[in-house]
PDB file of C-alpha atoms in Angstrom:
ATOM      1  CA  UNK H  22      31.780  22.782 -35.469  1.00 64.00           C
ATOM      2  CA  UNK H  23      29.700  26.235 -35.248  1.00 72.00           C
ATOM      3  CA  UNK H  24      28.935  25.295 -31.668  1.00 75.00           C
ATOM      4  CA  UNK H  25      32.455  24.390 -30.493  1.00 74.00           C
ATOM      5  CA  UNK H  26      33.657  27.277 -31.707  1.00 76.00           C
ATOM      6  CA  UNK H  27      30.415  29.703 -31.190  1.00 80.00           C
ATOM      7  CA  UNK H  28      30.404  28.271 -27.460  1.00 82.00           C
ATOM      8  CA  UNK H  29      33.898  29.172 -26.426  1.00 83.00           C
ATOM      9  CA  UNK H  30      33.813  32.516 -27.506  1.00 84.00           C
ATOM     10  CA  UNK H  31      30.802  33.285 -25.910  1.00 86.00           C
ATOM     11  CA  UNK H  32      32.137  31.718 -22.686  1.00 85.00           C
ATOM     12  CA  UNK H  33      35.285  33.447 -23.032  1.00 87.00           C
ATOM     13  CA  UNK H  34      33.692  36.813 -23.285  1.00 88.00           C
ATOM     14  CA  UNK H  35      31.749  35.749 -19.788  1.00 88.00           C
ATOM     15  CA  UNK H  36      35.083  34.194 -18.383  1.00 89.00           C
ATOM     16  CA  UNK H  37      37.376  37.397 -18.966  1.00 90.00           C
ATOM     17  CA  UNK H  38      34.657  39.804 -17.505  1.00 89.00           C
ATOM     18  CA  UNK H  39      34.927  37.906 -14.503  1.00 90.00           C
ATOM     19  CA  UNK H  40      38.762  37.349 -14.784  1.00 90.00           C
ATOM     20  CA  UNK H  41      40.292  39.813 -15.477  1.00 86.00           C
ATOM     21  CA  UNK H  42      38.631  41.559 -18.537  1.00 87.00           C
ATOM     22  CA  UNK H  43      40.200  41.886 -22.415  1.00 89.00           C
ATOM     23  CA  UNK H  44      43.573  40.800 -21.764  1.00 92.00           C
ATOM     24  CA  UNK H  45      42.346  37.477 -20.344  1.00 92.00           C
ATOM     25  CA  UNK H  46      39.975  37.039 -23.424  1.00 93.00           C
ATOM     26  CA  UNK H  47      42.367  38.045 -26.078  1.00 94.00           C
ATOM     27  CA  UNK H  48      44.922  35.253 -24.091  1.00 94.00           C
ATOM     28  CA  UNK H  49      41.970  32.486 -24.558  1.00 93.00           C
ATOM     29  CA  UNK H  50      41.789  33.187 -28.295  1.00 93.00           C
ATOM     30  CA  UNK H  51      45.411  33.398 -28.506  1.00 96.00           C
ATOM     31  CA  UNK H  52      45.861  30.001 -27.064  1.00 95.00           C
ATOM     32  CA  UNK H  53      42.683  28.346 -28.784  1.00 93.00           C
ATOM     33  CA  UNK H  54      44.422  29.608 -32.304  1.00 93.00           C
ATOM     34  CA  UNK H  55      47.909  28.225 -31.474  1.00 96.00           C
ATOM     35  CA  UNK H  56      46.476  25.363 -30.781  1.00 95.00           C
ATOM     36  CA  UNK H  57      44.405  25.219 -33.959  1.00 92.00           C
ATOM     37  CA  UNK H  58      47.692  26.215 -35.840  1.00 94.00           C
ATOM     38  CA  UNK H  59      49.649  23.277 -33.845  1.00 95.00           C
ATOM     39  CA  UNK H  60      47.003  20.605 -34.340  1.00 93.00           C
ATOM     40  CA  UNK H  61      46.314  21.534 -38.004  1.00 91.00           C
ATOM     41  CA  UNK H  62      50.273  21.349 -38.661  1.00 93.00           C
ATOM     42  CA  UNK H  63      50.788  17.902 -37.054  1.00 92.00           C
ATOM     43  CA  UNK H  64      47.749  16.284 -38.747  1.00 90.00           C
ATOM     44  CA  UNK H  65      48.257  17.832 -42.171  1.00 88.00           C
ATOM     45  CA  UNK H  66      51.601  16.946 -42.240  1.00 91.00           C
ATOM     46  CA  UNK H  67      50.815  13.152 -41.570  1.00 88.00           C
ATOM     47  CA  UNK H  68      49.526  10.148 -43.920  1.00 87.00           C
ATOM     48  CA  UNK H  69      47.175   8.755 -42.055  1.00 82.00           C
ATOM     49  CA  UNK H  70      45.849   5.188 -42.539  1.00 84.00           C
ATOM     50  CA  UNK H  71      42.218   4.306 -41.975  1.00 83.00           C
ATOM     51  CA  UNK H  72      38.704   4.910 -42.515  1.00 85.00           C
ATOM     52  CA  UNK H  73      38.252   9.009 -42.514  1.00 84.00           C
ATOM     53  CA  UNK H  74      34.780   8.066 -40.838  1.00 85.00           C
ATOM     54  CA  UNK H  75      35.868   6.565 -38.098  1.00 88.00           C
ATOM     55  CA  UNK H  76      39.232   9.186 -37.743  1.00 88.00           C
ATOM     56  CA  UNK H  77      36.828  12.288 -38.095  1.00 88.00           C
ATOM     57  CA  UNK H  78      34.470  10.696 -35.042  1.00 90.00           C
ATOM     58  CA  UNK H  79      37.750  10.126 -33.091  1.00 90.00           C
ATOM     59  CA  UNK H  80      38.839  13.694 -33.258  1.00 90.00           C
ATOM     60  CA  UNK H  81      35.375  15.626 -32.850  1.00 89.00           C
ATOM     61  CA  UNK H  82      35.628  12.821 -29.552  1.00 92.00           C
ATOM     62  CA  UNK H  83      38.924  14.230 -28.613  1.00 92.00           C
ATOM     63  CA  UNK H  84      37.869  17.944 -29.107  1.00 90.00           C
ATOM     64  CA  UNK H  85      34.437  17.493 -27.324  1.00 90.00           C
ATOM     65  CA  UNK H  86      36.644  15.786 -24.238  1.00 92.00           C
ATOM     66  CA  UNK H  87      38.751  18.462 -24.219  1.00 90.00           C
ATOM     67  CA  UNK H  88      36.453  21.075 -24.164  1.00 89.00           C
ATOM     68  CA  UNK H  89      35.058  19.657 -20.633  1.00 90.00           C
ATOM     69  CA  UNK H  90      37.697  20.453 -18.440  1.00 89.00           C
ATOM     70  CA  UNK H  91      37.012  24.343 -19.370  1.00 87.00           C
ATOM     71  CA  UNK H  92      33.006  24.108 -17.339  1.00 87.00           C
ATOM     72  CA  UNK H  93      35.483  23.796 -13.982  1.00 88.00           C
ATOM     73  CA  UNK H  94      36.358  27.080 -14.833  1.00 87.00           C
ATOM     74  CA  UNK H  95      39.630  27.404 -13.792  1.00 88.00           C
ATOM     75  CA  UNK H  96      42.203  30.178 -13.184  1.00 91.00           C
ATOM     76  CA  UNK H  97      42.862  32.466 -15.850  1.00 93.00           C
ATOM     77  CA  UNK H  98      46.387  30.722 -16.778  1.00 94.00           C
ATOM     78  CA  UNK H  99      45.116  27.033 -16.700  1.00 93.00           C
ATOM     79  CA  UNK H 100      42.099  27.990 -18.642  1.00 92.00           C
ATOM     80  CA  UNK H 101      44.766  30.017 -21.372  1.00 94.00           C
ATOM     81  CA  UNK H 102      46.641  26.378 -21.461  1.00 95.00           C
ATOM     82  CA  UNK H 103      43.064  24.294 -21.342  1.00 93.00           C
ATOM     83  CA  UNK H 104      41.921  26.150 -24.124  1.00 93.00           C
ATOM     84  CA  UNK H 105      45.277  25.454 -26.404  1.00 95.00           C
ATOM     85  CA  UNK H 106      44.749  22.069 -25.748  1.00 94.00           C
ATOM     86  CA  UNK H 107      41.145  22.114 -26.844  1.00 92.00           C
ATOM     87  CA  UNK H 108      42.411  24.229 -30.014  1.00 92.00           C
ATOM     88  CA  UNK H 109      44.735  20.825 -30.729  1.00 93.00           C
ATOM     89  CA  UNK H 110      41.738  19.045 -32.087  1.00 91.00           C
ATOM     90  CA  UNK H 111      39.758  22.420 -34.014  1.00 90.00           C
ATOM     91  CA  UNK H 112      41.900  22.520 -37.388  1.00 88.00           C
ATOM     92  CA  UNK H 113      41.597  19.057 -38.115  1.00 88.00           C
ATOM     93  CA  UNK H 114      38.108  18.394 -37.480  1.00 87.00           C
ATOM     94  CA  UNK H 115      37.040  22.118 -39.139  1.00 82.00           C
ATOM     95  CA  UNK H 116      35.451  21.529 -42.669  1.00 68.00           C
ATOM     96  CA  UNK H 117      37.455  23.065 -45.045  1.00 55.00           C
ATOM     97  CA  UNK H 118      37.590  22.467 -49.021  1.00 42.00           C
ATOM     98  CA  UNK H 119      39.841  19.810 -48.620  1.00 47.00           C
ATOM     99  CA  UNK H 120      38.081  18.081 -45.716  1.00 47.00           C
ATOM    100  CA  UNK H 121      37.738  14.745 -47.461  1.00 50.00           C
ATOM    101  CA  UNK H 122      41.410  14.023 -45.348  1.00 50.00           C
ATOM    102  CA  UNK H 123      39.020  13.709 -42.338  1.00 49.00           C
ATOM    103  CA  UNK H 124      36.220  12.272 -44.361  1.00 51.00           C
ATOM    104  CA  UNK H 125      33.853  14.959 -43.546  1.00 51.00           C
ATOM    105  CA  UNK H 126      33.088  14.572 -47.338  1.00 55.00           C
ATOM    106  CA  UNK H 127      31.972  11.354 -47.364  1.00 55.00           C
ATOM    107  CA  UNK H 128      29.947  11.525 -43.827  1.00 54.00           C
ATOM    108  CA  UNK H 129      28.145  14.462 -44.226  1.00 55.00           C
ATOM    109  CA  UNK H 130      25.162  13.706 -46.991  1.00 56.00           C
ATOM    110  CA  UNK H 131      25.321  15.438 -50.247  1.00 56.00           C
ATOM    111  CA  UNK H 132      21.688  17.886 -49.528  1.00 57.00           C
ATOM    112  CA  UNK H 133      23.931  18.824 -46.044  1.00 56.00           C
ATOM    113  CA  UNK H 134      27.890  20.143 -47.166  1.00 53.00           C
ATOM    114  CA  UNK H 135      28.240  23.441 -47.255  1.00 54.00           C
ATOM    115  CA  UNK H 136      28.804  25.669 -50.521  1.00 54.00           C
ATOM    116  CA  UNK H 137      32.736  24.834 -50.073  1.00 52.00           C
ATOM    117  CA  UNK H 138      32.600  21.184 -49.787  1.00 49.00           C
TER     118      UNK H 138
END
């Protein structure tokens, strides 16, 4: 998770000096929190069926696929709607106190979760 979300900033910061400065960076963390805020909505809102092992591997899957398209480095408006898409899968897979809906509880071993799990 830290370097998902470590990595695009950084990139963005190096993206928007070449593209167009602040604006453009403010627009990628814009988009990568809307998409957080849609993809935490739609799979918090959801029973979901299923091993949370095997869900949580799906989704850090999903979020590490969508996170190659933005190496091609494309325009700055693609890259705003690239990096929305890649914000889709954040929320869910983020640990958060109530993580054991993903089963980040359960797969990450006791000496290992963080003060909040």
């Amino acid at each position: 998770m830290g370097l998902a979300l470590g990595s695009i900033t950084v990139a963005g910061v190096s993206y928007a000096d070449d593209n167009g400065g602040d604006a453009v960076y403010g627009w990628l963390m814009a988009a990568l929190g809307l998409g957080a805020l849609v993809g935490g909505t739609v799979y918090g809102a959801r029973q979901w069926g299923g091993a949370p092992e095997r869900r949580l591997r799906g989704l850090v899957a999903l979020l590490a696929v969508c996170y190659l398209p933005l190496v091609l480095v494309p325009g700055p408006v693609a890259m705003t709607a690239l990096t929305a898409l890649a914000g889709v899968f954040l929320a869910p897979v983020s640990p958060a106190p109530s993580s054991s809906s993903t089963g980040t509880r359960r797969v990450e071993p006791s000496p290992r979760r963080s003060p909040g799990l």
